[in-house]
Amino acid sequence: MILAVSTDQNPSSPTYGYRGRFAPSPTGLLHAGSLAAALGSWLDARKNRGKWLLRIEDADQARCIQGVDQEIMAQLQACGLQWDEEVVWQSKRQIQYESALERLNELNQLYPCTCSRLTIAKALAALGKPPDRNQEMVYPRTCRPTHISPYKLGELQHGQSAWRLALPLDLQIEFEDLALGPQSQNLSSEIGDFVLRRSDGLFTYQLAVIVDDAAQGITHVVRGEDLLSNTARQIYLQNLLGLVTPKYLHLPLVLDEHGEKLSKQTKATQINTQDASHSLAALRQAAEHLGLHGLPDGKSITIAQWLLAATQAWAIKPLTSF
């Protein structure tokens, strides 16, 4: 089964126009990598005279640090990256995720799974497919029933089971990335039936993000290349739930001296926004990473003036030219 999504068939919504977003998790403050993603998405929205929204992805409260959401918002404002509508917090949208999960259940798309990571690793090893270190394990369908029928609503909301999406045997997703060009991923062989709700009751990123993007009328998703591998899963979920697929543009990652992606997990240094000069320096570094050269570098320029020049210079290019 091949599901091909053409971005040419998904223009900006005639109702909303261009609508983009930035969706940080409040597990740490913005660093150079996350600022580059924020700036790229903001510039793309402004260049297209669209809206730029802010969503706080705090569904996993155990990982979130109290007050960091407000500090991230302050960092963005210090850099002149102002959002256009009220901020949305994922932690306040559990009912919407429940509704989407129930709809997938009605469509015979879900089944419970009690496998741990160790169980899955052992099952793959027994099949002669030991997982590579730090790579996603392809679920071997250990818990998948022969016939899938809807479960009772209470079963979805309680219990110790995770809930997985039942994929077709050979599901190929094809789409066009605005920076990277044609993309293709076989979800069945490269990912396997993936989890939508964990055994602890938390909804996974894959489900929450497509529900939120649809609710906010997002037409363009501009984000880091580390999230590219999630896109096929999200497109398939959008297709199942009858949601519009936005256009996708994945930006190059900011790497550290070891060639690793900057992240909060590796304790990347937060950007310095203590005053306008430091904020502007952080923005210039982000712009340089995104391939924007020749922007004003005088000391007297304001952040607003610099952002206007950056918006005028912004253009989507193949990733190899960044």
PDB file of C-alpha atoms in Angstrom:
ATOM      1  CA  MET A   1       0.000   0.000   0.000  1.00  0.00           C
ATOM      2  CA  ILE A   2       1.435   3.372  -1.054  1.00  0.00           C
ATOM      3  CA  LEU A   3       0.106   6.643   0.338  1.00  0.00           C
ATOM      4  CA  ALA A   4       1.528   9.537  -1.641  1.00  0.00           C
ATOM      5  CA  VAL A   5       0.849  13.075  -0.427  1.00  0.00           C
ATOM      6  CA  SER A   6       1.462  15.937  -2.834  1.00  0.00           C
ATOM      7  CA  THR A   7       2.105  19.321  -1.268  1.00  0.00           C
ATOM      8  CA  ASP A   8       0.789  20.870  -4.479  1.00  0.00           C
ATOM      9  CA  GLN A   9      -2.629  19.546  -3.467  1.00  0.00           C
ATOM     10  CA  ASN A  10      -2.379  21.119  -0.001  1.00  0.00           C
ATOM     11  CA  PRO A  11      -2.233  24.879  -0.531  1.00  0.00           C
ATOM     12  CA  SER A  12      -2.686  27.357   2.271  1.00  0.00           C
ATOM     13  CA  SER A  13      -6.152  27.156   3.717  1.00  0.00           C
ATOM     14  CA  PRO A  14      -8.522  29.586   1.955  1.00  0.00           C
ATOM     15  CA  THR A  15     -10.033  30.262   5.371  1.00  0.00           C
ATOM     16  CA  TYR A  16      -6.853  30.787   7.366  1.00  0.00           C
ATOM     17  CA  GLY A  17      -4.132  31.623   4.819  1.00  0.00           C
ATOM     18  CA  TYR A  18      -0.605  30.651   5.894  1.00  0.00           C
ATOM     19  CA  ARG A  19      -0.451  29.442   9.505  1.00  0.00           C
ATOM     20  CA  GLY A  20       2.799  28.230  11.010  1.00  0.00           C
ATOM     21  CA  ARG A  21       3.859  27.397  14.551  1.00  0.00           C
ATOM     22  CA  PHE A  22       6.715  26.817  16.965  1.00  0.00           C
ATOM     23  CA  ALA A  23       6.155  24.102  19.562  1.00  0.00           C
ATOM     24  CA  PRO A  24       8.878  23.831  22.230  1.00  0.00           C
ATOM     25  CA  SER A  25       8.801  21.466  25.208  1.00  0.00           C
ATOM     26  CA  PRO A  26       9.404  23.170  28.584  1.00  0.00           C
ATOM     27  CA  THR A  27      12.102  20.712  29.624  1.00  0.00           C
ATOM     28  CA  GLY A  28      14.798  23.359  29.316  1.00  0.00           C
ATOM     29  CA  LEU A  29      15.406  26.848  27.950  1.00  0.00           C
ATOM     30  CA  LEU A  30      16.016  27.676  24.292  1.00  0.00           C
ATOM     31  CA  HIS A  31      19.533  26.964  22.994  1.00  0.00           C
ATOM     32  CA  ALA A  32      21.133  27.756  19.632  1.00  0.00           C
ATOM     33  CA  GLY A  33      19.429  24.822  17.935  1.00  0.00           C
ATOM     34  CA  SER A  34      15.935  25.580  19.154  1.00  0.00           C
ATOM     35  CA  LEU A  35      16.339  29.285  18.361  1.00  0.00           C
ATOM     36  CA  ALA A  36      17.320  28.399  14.776  1.00  0.00           C
ATOM     37  CA  ALA A  37      14.106  26.352  14.469  1.00  0.00           C
ATOM     38  CA  ALA A  38      12.048  29.162  15.988  1.00  0.00           C
ATOM     39  CA  LEU A  39      13.611  31.790  13.728  1.00  0.00           C
ATOM     40  CA  GLY A  40      13.194  29.669  10.588  1.00  0.00           C
ATOM     41  CA  SER A  41       9.519  29.045  11.280  1.00  0.00           C
ATOM     42  CA  TRP A  42       8.914  32.704  12.194  1.00  0.00           C
ATOM     43  CA  LEU A  43      10.642  33.984   9.053  1.00  0.00           C
ATOM     44  CA  ASP A  44       8.737  31.591   6.815  1.00  0.00           C
ATOM     45  CA  ALA A  45       5.444  32.782   8.297  1.00  0.00           C
ATOM     46  CA  ARG A  46       6.362  36.450   7.991  1.00  0.00           C
ATOM     47  CA  LYS A  47       7.714  36.054   4.446  1.00  0.00           C
ATOM     48  CA  ASN A  48       4.377  34.522   3.459  1.00  0.00           C
ATOM     49  CA  ARG A  49       2.423  37.189   5.360  1.00  0.00           C
ATOM     50  CA  GLY A  50       0.974  34.530   7.592  1.00  0.00           C
ATOM     51  CA  LYS A  51       0.305  33.841  11.244  1.00  0.00           C
ATOM     52  CA  TRP A  52       2.909  32.400  13.621  1.00  0.00           C
ATOM     53  CA  LEU A  53       1.554  30.511  16.611  1.00  0.00           C
ATOM     54  CA  LEU A  54       3.154  29.245  19.793  1.00  0.00           C
ATOM     55  CA  ARG A  55       2.287  25.887  21.330  1.00  0.00           C
ATOM     56  CA  ILE A  56       3.820  24.551  24.536  1.00  0.00           C
ATOM     57  CA  GLU A  57       4.237  20.770  24.257  1.00  0.00           C
ATOM     58  CA  ASP A  58       3.983  19.916  27.943  1.00  0.00           C
ATOM     59  CA  ALA A  59       1.887  16.743  27.752  1.00  0.00           C
ATOM     60  CA  ASP A  60       4.576  14.806  29.628  1.00  0.00           C
ATOM     61  CA  GLN A  61       4.425  16.780  32.852  1.00  0.00           C
ATOM     62  CA  ALA A  62       7.006  14.575  34.569  1.00  0.00           C
ATOM     63  CA  ARG A  63       9.706  15.853  32.174  1.00  0.00           C
ATOM     64  CA  CYS A  64       8.670  19.496  32.288  1.00  0.00           C
ATOM     65  CA  ILE A  65      10.319  22.046  34.560  1.00  0.00           C
ATOM     66  CA  GLN A  66       7.991  24.422  36.338  1.00  0.00           C
ATOM     67  CA  GLY A  67       8.185  27.965  35.004  1.00  0.00           C
ATOM     68  CA  VAL A  68      10.300  27.124  31.957  1.00  0.00           C
ATOM     69  CA  ASP A  69       7.353  27.716  29.610  1.00  0.00           C
ATOM     70  CA  GLN A  70       7.206  31.346  30.757  1.00  0.00           C
ATOM     71  CA  GLU A  71      10.970  31.706  30.430  1.00  0.00           C
ATOM     72  CA  ILE A  72      10.872  30.341  26.872  1.00  0.00           C
ATOM     73  CA  MET A  73       8.168  32.854  26.019  1.00  0.00           C
ATOM     74  CA  ALA A  74      10.340  35.621  27.493  1.00  0.00           C
ATOM     75  CA  GLN A  75      13.326  34.433  25.422  1.00  0.00           C
ATOM     76  CA  LEU A  76      11.277  34.532  22.216  1.00  0.00           C
ATOM     77  CA  GLN A  77       9.951  38.006  22.989  1.00  0.00           C
ATOM     78  CA  ALA A  78      13.465  39.241  23.785  1.00  0.00           C
ATOM     79  CA  CYS A  79      14.426  38.104  20.273  1.00  0.00           C
ATOM     80  CA  GLY A  80      11.440  39.893  18.737  1.00  0.00           C
ATOM     81  CA  LEU A  81       9.708  36.621  17.835  1.00  0.00           C
ATOM     82  CA  GLN A  82       6.172  37.512  18.860  1.00  0.00           C
ATOM     83  CA  TRP A  83       3.325  35.055  18.274  1.00  0.00           C
ATOM     84  CA  ASP A  84      -0.027  36.126  16.825  1.00  0.00           C
ATOM     85  CA  GLU A  85      -2.639  34.272  18.871  1.00  0.00           C
ATOM     86  CA  GLU A  86      -3.138  32.886  22.364  1.00  0.00           C
ATOM     87  CA  VAL A  87      -0.598  30.276  23.443  1.00  0.00           C
ATOM     88  CA  VAL A  88      -1.832  26.662  23.527  1.00  0.00           C
ATOM     89  CA  TRP A  89      -0.679  24.193  26.194  1.00  0.00           C
ATOM     90  CA  GLN A  90      -0.913  20.485  25.370  1.00  0.00           C
ATOM     91  CA  SER A  91      -1.544  19.629  29.018  1.00  0.00           C
ATOM     92  CA  LYS A  92      -4.944  21.305  28.685  1.00  0.00           C
ATOM     93  CA  ARG A  93      -5.998  19.287  25.631  1.00  0.00           C
ATOM     94  CA  GLN A  94      -6.346  15.742  26.929  1.00  0.00           C
ATOM     95  CA  ILE A  95     -10.037  15.546  25.988  1.00  0.00           C
ATOM     96  CA  GLN A  96      -9.174  16.238  22.333  1.00  0.00           C
ATOM     97  CA  TYR A  97      -6.545  13.478  22.315  1.00  0.00           C
ATOM     98  CA  GLU A  98      -9.003  11.072  23.936  1.00  0.00           C
ATOM     99  CA  SER A  99     -11.504  11.854  21.192  1.00  0.00           C
ATOM    100  CA  ALA A 100      -8.965  11.147  18.434  1.00  0.00           C
ATOM    101  CA  LEU A 101      -7.950   7.870  20.082  1.00  0.00           C
ATOM    102  CA  GLU A 102     -11.574   6.798  20.365  1.00  0.00           C
ATOM    103  CA  ARG A 103     -12.137   7.596  16.690  1.00  0.00           C
ATOM    104  CA  LEU A 104      -9.195   5.360  15.731  1.00  0.00           C
ATOM    105  CA  ASN A 105     -10.626   2.672  17.979  1.00  0.00           C
ATOM    106  CA  GLU A 106     -13.954   2.887  16.137  1.00  0.00           C
ATOM    107  CA  LEU A 107     -12.032   2.445  12.876  1.00  0.00           C
ATOM    108  CA  ASN A 108     -10.512  -0.857  14.124  1.00  0.00           C
ATOM    109  CA  GLN A 109      -7.044   0.672  14.183  1.00  0.00           C
ATOM    110  CA  LEU A 110      -5.945   0.083  17.801  1.00  0.00           C
ATOM    111  CA  TYR A 111      -4.857  -2.790  20.002  1.00  0.00           C
ATOM    112  CA  PRO A 112      -3.380  -3.049  23.520  1.00  0.00           C
ATOM    113  CA  CYS A 113       0.265  -3.961  24.082  1.00  0.00           C
ATOM    114  CA  THR A 114       2.019  -5.004  27.291  1.00  0.00           C
ATOM    115  CA  CYS A 115       5.533  -5.340  25.834  1.00  0.00           C
ATOM    116  CA  SER A 116       8.461  -3.600  27.510  1.00  0.00           C
ATOM    117  CA  ARG A 117      11.484  -2.366  25.559  1.00  0.00           C
ATOM    118  CA  LEU A 118      13.405  -5.376  26.837  1.00  0.00           C
ATOM    119  CA  THR A 119      10.652  -7.733  25.670  1.00  0.00           C
ATOM    120  CA  ILE A 120      10.699  -6.170  22.215  1.00  0.00           C
ATOM    121  CA  ALA A 121      14.499  -6.323  21.994  1.00  0.00           C
ATOM    122  CA  LYS A 122      14.493 -10.020  22.933  1.00  0.00           C
ATOM    123  CA  ALA A 123      11.739 -10.775  20.405  1.00  0.00           C
ATOM    124  CA  LEU A 124      13.697  -9.047  17.633  1.00  0.00           C
ATOM    125  CA  ALA A 125      16.872 -10.897  18.603  1.00  0.00           C
ATOM    126  CA  ALA A 126      14.980 -14.209  18.442  1.00  0.00           C
ATOM    127  CA  LEU A 127      13.897 -13.277  14.913  1.00  0.00           C
ATOM    128  CA  GLY A 128      17.508 -12.586  13.947  1.00  0.00           C
ATOM    129  CA  LYS A 129      16.874  -8.825  13.856  1.00  0.00           C
ATOM    130  CA  PRO A 130      18.704  -7.433  16.891  1.00  0.00           C
ATOM    131  CA  PRO A 131      18.142  -3.660  17.106  1.00  0.00           C
ATOM    132  CA  ASP A 132      21.065  -1.356  16.481  1.00  0.00           C
ATOM    133  CA  ARG A 133      22.117   0.823  19.377  1.00  0.00           C
ATOM    134  CA  ASN A 134      20.226   4.142  19.626  1.00  0.00           C
ATOM    135  CA  GLN A 135      17.931   3.189  16.751  1.00  0.00           C
ATOM    136  CA  GLU A 136      14.180   2.808  16.946  1.00  0.00           C
ATOM    137  CA  MET A 137      13.083  -0.790  17.394  1.00  0.00           C
ATOM    138  CA  VAL A 138      10.634  -2.059  14.765  1.00  0.00           C
ATOM    139  CA  TYR A 139       7.777  -3.575  16.733  1.00  0.00           C
ATOM    140  CA  PRO A 140       7.433  -7.317  15.855  1.00  0.00           C
ATOM    141  CA  ARG A 141       3.633  -7.365  16.399  1.00  0.00           C
ATOM    142  CA  THR A 142       3.949  -9.575  19.467  1.00  0.00           C
ATOM    143  CA  CYS A 143       0.638  -8.409  20.996  1.00  0.00           C
ATOM    144  CA  ARG A 144      -1.256  -7.788  17.767  1.00  0.00           C
ATOM    145  CA  PRO A 145      -4.437  -9.885  17.553  1.00  0.00           C
ATOM    146  CA  THR A 146      -5.404 -11.709  14.382  1.00  0.00           C
ATOM    147  CA  HIS A 147      -8.643  -9.768  14.209  1.00  0.00           C
ATOM    148  CA  ILE A 148      -9.017  -6.211  15.522  1.00  0.00           C
ATOM    149  CA  SER A 149     -12.381  -4.908  16.665  1.00  0.00           C
ATOM    150  CA  PRO A 150     -13.275  -1.836  18.760  1.00  0.00           C
ATOM    151  CA  TYR A 151     -12.495  -1.965  22.464  1.00  0.00           C
ATOM    152  CA  LYS A 152     -14.657  -0.491  25.192  1.00  0.00           C
ATOM    153  CA  LEU A 153     -13.960   3.151  25.995  1.00  0.00           C
ATOM    154  CA  GLY A 154     -13.007   2.304  29.560  1.00  0.00           C
ATOM    155  CA  GLU A 155     -10.346  -0.062  28.290  1.00  0.00           C
ATOM    156  CA  LEU A 156      -8.740   2.766  26.340  1.00  0.00           C
ATOM    157  CA  GLN A 157      -8.652   5.069  29.351  1.00  0.00           C
ATOM    158  CA  HIS A 158      -7.423   2.671  32.021  1.00  0.00           C
ATOM    159  CA  GLY A 159      -5.211  -0.340  32.526  1.00  0.00           C
ATOM    160  CA  GLN A 160      -1.522  -1.087  32.199  1.00  0.00           C
ATOM    161  CA  SER A 161      -1.430  -1.502  28.420  1.00  0.00           C
ATOM    162  CA  ALA A 162      -0.033   0.793  25.791  1.00  0.00           C
ATOM    163  CA  TRP A 163      -2.201   1.307  22.698  1.00  0.00           C
ATOM    164  CA  ARG A 164      -0.633   0.733  19.293  1.00  0.00           C
ATOM    165  CA  LEU A 165      -1.762   1.660  15.803  1.00  0.00           C
ATOM    166  CA  ALA A 166      -2.263  -1.383  13.570  1.00  0.00           C
ATOM    167  CA  LEU A 167      -0.445  -0.700  10.293  1.00  0.00           C
ATOM    168  CA  PRO A 168      -1.050  -2.483   6.986  1.00  0.00           C
ATOM    169  CA  LEU A 169       1.541  -5.126   6.110  1.00  0.00           C
ATOM    170  CA  ASP A 170       3.329  -2.943   3.553  1.00  0.00           C
ATOM    171  CA  LEU A 171       2.673   0.765   4.048  1.00  0.00           C
ATOM    172  CA  GLN A 172       4.812   3.180   2.047  1.00  0.00           C
ATOM    173  CA  ILE A 173       4.389   6.907   2.717  1.00  0.00           C
ATOM    174  CA  GLU A 174       5.635   9.383   0.128  1.00  0.00           C
ATOM    175  CA  PHE A 175       5.664  13.155   0.522  1.00  0.00           C
ATOM    176  CA  GLU A 176       7.523  16.264  -0.590  1.00  0.00           C
ATOM    177  CA  ASP A 177       9.606  18.262   1.866  1.00  0.00           C
ATOM    178  CA  LEU A 178       9.969  21.910   0.875  1.00  0.00           C
ATOM    179  CA  ALA A 179      13.701  21.878   1.673  1.00  0.00           C
ATOM    180  CA  LEU A 180      14.710  18.235   1.285  1.00  0.00           C
ATOM    181  CA  GLY A 181      12.618  17.259  -1.726  1.00  0.00           C
ATOM    182  CA  PRO A 182      10.898  13.867  -2.238  1.00  0.00           C
ATOM    183  CA  GLN A 183      10.738  11.640   0.858  1.00  0.00           C
ATOM    184  CA  SER A 184       9.644   8.040   1.283  1.00  0.00           C
ATOM    185  CA  GLN A 185       9.366   5.758   4.292  1.00  0.00           C
ATOM    186  CA  ASN A 186       7.951   2.264   4.695  1.00  0.00           C
ATOM    187  CA  LEU A 187       6.220   2.499   8.050  1.00  0.00           C
ATOM    188  CA  SER A 188       5.581  -1.232   8.273  1.00  0.00           C
ATOM    189  CA  SER A 189       9.202  -2.327   7.862  1.00  0.00           C
ATOM    190  CA  GLU A 190      11.032   0.717   9.274  1.00  0.00           C
ATOM    191  CA  ILE A 191       8.818   1.625  12.249  1.00  0.00           C
ATOM    192  CA  GLY A 192       6.172  -1.023  12.865  1.00  0.00           C
ATOM    193  CA  ASP A 193       2.932  -0.579  14.805  1.00  0.00           C
ATOM    194  CA  PHE A 194       3.691   2.477  16.921  1.00  0.00           C
ATOM    195  CA  VAL A 195       2.323   3.605  20.264  1.00  0.00           C
ATOM    196  CA  LEU A 196      -0.299   6.353  20.500  1.00  0.00           C
ATOM    197  CA  ARG A 197      -0.948   6.110  24.219  1.00  0.00           C
ATOM    198  CA  ARG A 198       1.624   4.841  26.668  1.00  0.00           C
ATOM    199  CA  SER A 199       0.914   2.396  29.469  1.00  0.00           C
ATOM    200  CA  ASP A 200       1.113   5.277  31.973  1.00  0.00           C
ATOM    201  CA  GLY A 201      -1.758   7.017  30.171  1.00  0.00           C
ATOM    202  CA  LEU A 202       0.289   9.674  28.393  1.00  0.00           C
ATOM    203  CA  PHE A 203      -0.441  10.389  24.751  1.00  0.00           C
ATOM    204  CA  THR A 204       2.551  10.232  22.458  1.00  0.00           C
ATOM    205  CA  TYR A 205       3.926  13.078  20.365  1.00  0.00           C
ATOM    206  CA  GLN A 206       2.668  11.480  17.143  1.00  0.00           C
ATOM    207  CA  LEU A 207      -1.006  11.709  18.105  1.00  0.00           C
ATOM    208  CA  ALA A 208      -0.924  14.975  20.039  1.00  0.00           C
ATOM    209  CA  VAL A 209       0.887  16.940  17.354  1.00  0.00           C
ATOM    210  CA  ILE A 210      -1.486  16.068  14.507  1.00  0.00           C
ATOM    211  CA  VAL A 211      -4.552  16.789  16.642  1.00  0.00           C
ATOM    212  CA  ASP A 212      -3.114  20.154  17.675  1.00  0.00           C
ATOM    213  CA  ASP A 213      -1.964  21.124  14.176  1.00  0.00           C
ATOM    214  CA  ALA A 214      -5.442  20.411  12.821  1.00  0.00           C
ATOM    215  CA  ALA A 215      -7.169  22.300  15.638  1.00  0.00           C
ATOM    216  CA  GLN A 216      -4.979  25.360  15.052  1.00  0.00           C
ATOM    217  CA  GLY A 217      -5.411  25.224  11.284  1.00  0.00           C
ATOM    218  CA  ILE A 218      -1.675  24.839  10.699  1.00  0.00           C
ATOM    219  CA  THR A 219      -0.853  24.911   6.982  1.00  0.00           C
ATOM    220  CA  HIS A 220       2.967  24.827   7.192  1.00  0.00           C
ATOM    221  CA  VAL A 221       5.170  22.947   9.651  1.00  0.00           C
ATOM    222  CA  VAL A 222       8.724  24.311   9.764  1.00  0.00           C
ATOM    223  CA  ARG A 223      10.902  22.396  12.237  1.00  0.00           C
ATOM    224  CA  GLY A 224      14.277  20.721  12.751  1.00  0.00           C
ATOM    225  CA  GLU A 225      15.463  17.843  10.602  1.00  0.00           C
ATOM    226  CA  ASP A 226      15.554  15.569  13.664  1.00  0.00           C
ATOM    227  CA  LEU A 227      11.752  15.374  13.400  1.00  0.00           C
ATOM    228  CA  LEU A 228      11.758  14.336   9.742  1.00  0.00           C
ATOM    229  CA  SER A 229      11.437  10.635  10.621  1.00  0.00           C
ATOM    230  CA  ASN A 230       8.162  11.378  12.426  1.00  0.00           C
ATOM    231  CA  THR A 231       6.503  12.942   9.401  1.00  0.00           C
ATOM    232  CA  ALA A 232       5.345   9.766   7.657  1.00  0.00           C
ATOM    233  CA  ARG A 233       3.637   8.566  10.837  1.00  0.00           C
ATOM    234  CA  GLN A 234       1.890  11.884  11.232  1.00  0.00           C
ATOM    235  CA  ILE A 235       0.749  11.942   7.611  1.00  0.00           C
ATOM    236  CA  TYR A 236      -0.745   8.464   7.975  1.00  0.00           C
ATOM    237  CA  LEU A 237      -2.602   9.466  11.151  1.00  0.00           C
ATOM    238  CA  GLN A 238      -3.909  12.593   9.435  1.00  0.00           C
ATOM    239  CA  ASN A 239      -5.143  10.403   6.601  1.00  0.00           C
ATOM    240  CA  LEU A 240      -6.942   8.000   8.962  1.00  0.00           C
ATOM    241  CA  LEU A 241      -8.630  10.818  10.885  1.00  0.00           C
ATOM    242  CA  GLY A 242      -9.574  12.819   7.788  1.00  0.00           C
ATOM    243  CA  LEU A 243      -7.326  15.753   8.704  1.00  0.00           C
ATOM    244  CA  VAL A 244      -5.596  18.053   6.234  1.00  0.00           C
ATOM    245  CA  THR A 245      -1.877  17.392   5.809  1.00  0.00           C
ATOM    246  CA  PRO A 246       0.171  20.596   6.070  1.00  0.00           C
ATOM    247  CA  LYS A 247       3.268  21.297   4.038  1.00  0.00           C
ATOM    248  CA  TYR A 248       6.523  20.317   5.755  1.00  0.00           C
ATOM    249  CA  LEU A 249       9.909  22.019   5.755  1.00  0.00           C
ATOM    250  CA  HIS A 250      12.733  20.539   7.830  1.00  0.00           C
ATOM    251  CA  LEU A 251      15.643  22.762   8.784  1.00  0.00           C
ATOM    252  CA  PRO A 252      19.303  21.735   9.235  1.00  0.00           C
ATOM    253  CA  LEU A 253      20.322  20.919  12.790  1.00  0.00           C
ATOM    254  CA  VAL A 254      22.829  22.869  14.850  1.00  0.00           C
ATOM    255  CA  LEU A 255      25.587  20.437  15.875  1.00  0.00           C
ATOM    256  CA  ASP A 256      28.115  20.572  18.675  1.00  0.00           C
ATOM    257  CA  GLU A 257      31.887  20.134  18.361  1.00  0.00           C
ATOM    258  CA  HIS A 258      31.413  16.343  18.321  1.00  0.00           C
ATOM    259  CA  GLY A 259      28.962  16.465  15.441  1.00  0.00           C
ATOM    260  CA  GLU A 260      26.024  15.705  17.725  1.00  0.00           C
ATOM    261  CA  LYS A 261      22.728  17.569  17.699  1.00  0.00           C
ATOM    262  CA  LEU A 262      22.474  20.302  20.315  1.00  0.00           C
ATOM    263  CA  SER A 263      19.796  19.293  22.800  1.00  0.00           C
ATOM    264  CA  LYS A 264      18.593  19.859  26.322  1.00  0.00           C
ATOM    265  CA  GLN A 265      19.543  16.264  27.098  1.00  0.00           C
ATOM    266  CA  THR A 266      23.191  17.040  26.331  1.00  0.00           C
ATOM    267  CA  LYS A 267      22.935  20.230  28.400  1.00  0.00           C
ATOM    268  CA  ALA A 268      23.294  22.634  25.493  1.00  0.00           C
ATOM    269  CA  THR A 269      23.965  26.189  26.637  1.00  0.00           C
ATOM    270  CA  GLN A 270      20.894  28.399  26.689  1.00  0.00           C
ATOM    271  CA  ILE A 271      20.872  31.496  24.491  1.00  0.00           C
ATOM    272  CA  ASN A 272      21.729  34.760  26.197  1.00  0.00           C
ATOM    273  CA  THR A 273      18.870  37.250  26.010  1.00  0.00           C
ATOM    274  CA  GLN A 274      19.827  39.478  28.943  1.00  0.00           C
ATOM    275  CA  ASP A 275      19.733  42.547  26.704  1.00  0.00           C
ATOM    276  CA  ALA A 276      19.068  43.521  23.086  1.00  0.00           C
ATOM    277  CA  SER A 277      22.694  43.193  21.991  1.00  0.00           C
ATOM    278  CA  HIS A 278      22.955  39.607  23.258  1.00  0.00           C
ATOM    279  CA  SER A 279      19.581  38.683  21.751  1.00  0.00           C
ATOM    280  CA  LEU A 280      20.637  40.121  18.402  1.00  0.00           C
ATOM    281  CA  ALA A 281      23.900  38.183  18.543  1.00  0.00           C
ATOM    282  CA  ALA A 282      21.945  34.954  19.119  1.00  0.00           C
ATOM    283  CA  LEU A 283      19.638  35.779  16.203  1.00  0.00           C
ATOM    284  CA  ARG A 284      22.592  36.470  13.908  1.00  0.00           C
ATOM    285  CA  GLN A 285      24.128  33.128  14.799  1.00  0.00           C
ATOM    286  CA  ALA A 286      20.830  31.373  14.055  1.00  0.00           C
ATOM    287  CA  ALA A 287      20.463  33.192  10.744  1.00  0.00           C
ATOM    288  CA  GLU A 288      23.996  32.273   9.706  1.00  0.00           C
ATOM    289  CA  HIS A 289      23.178  28.633  10.398  1.00  0.00           C
ATOM    290  CA  LEU A 290      20.038  28.922   8.247  1.00  0.00           C
ATOM    291  CA  GLY A 291      22.065  30.239   5.331  1.00  0.00           C
ATOM    292  CA  LEU A 292      21.130  33.914   5.603  1.00  0.00           C
ATOM    293  CA  HIS A 293      24.211  35.972   4.785  1.00  0.00           C
ATOM    294  CA  GLY A 294      24.833  39.655   4.259  1.00  0.00           C
ATOM    295  CA  LEU A 295      22.343  40.810   6.876  1.00  0.00           C
ATOM    296  CA  PRO A 296      22.939  44.149   8.661  1.00  0.00           C
ATOM    297  CA  ASP A 297      25.620  43.839  11.324  1.00  0.00           C
ATOM    298  CA  GLY A 298      25.881  47.407  12.549  1.00  0.00           C
ATOM    299  CA  LYS A 299      25.698  48.019  16.292  1.00  0.00           C
ATOM    300  CA  SER A 300      22.976  50.671  15.940  1.00  0.00           C
ATOM    301  CA  ILE A 301      20.407  48.416  14.236  1.00  0.00           C
ATOM    302  CA  THR A 302      17.388  47.347  16.285  1.00  0.00           C
ATOM    303  CA  ILE A 303      16.081  43.792  16.527  1.00  0.00           C
ATOM    304  CA  ALA A 304      12.928  44.826  14.649  1.00  0.00           C
ATOM    305  CA  GLN A 305      14.994  46.312  11.805  1.00  0.00           C
ATOM    306  CA  TRP A 306      17.204  43.233  11.657  1.00  0.00           C
ATOM    307  CA  LEU A 307      14.201  40.882  11.582  1.00  0.00           C
ATOM    308  CA  LEU A 308      12.687  42.881   8.714  1.00  0.00           C
ATOM    309  CA  ALA A 309      15.901  42.495   6.719  1.00  0.00           C
ATOM    310  CA  ALA A 310      16.038  38.783   7.559  1.00  0.00           C
ATOM    311  CA  THR A 311      12.431  38.333   6.432  1.00  0.00           C
ATOM    312  CA  GLN A 312      13.179  40.001   3.104  1.00  0.00           C
ATOM    313  CA  ALA A 313      16.215  37.735   2.657  1.00  0.00           C
ATOM    314  CA  TRP A 314      14.442  34.516   3.632  1.00  0.00           C
ATOM    315  CA  ALA A 315      14.007  31.986   0.837  1.00  0.00           C
ATOM    316  CA  ILE A 316      13.448  28.242   0.832  1.00  0.00           C
ATOM    317  CA  LYS A 317      16.456  26.445  -0.621  1.00  0.00           C
ATOM    318  CA  PRO A 318      17.478  22.825  -0.957  1.00  0.00           C
ATOM    319  CA  LEU A 319      19.020  21.764   2.355  1.00  0.00           C
ATOM    320  CA  THR A 320      22.406  21.097   0.737  1.00  0.00           C
ATOM    321  CA  SER A 321      22.753  24.793  -0.049  1.00  0.00           C
ATOM    322  CA  PHE A 322      22.312  25.930   3.557  1.00  0.00           C
TER     323      PHE A 322
END
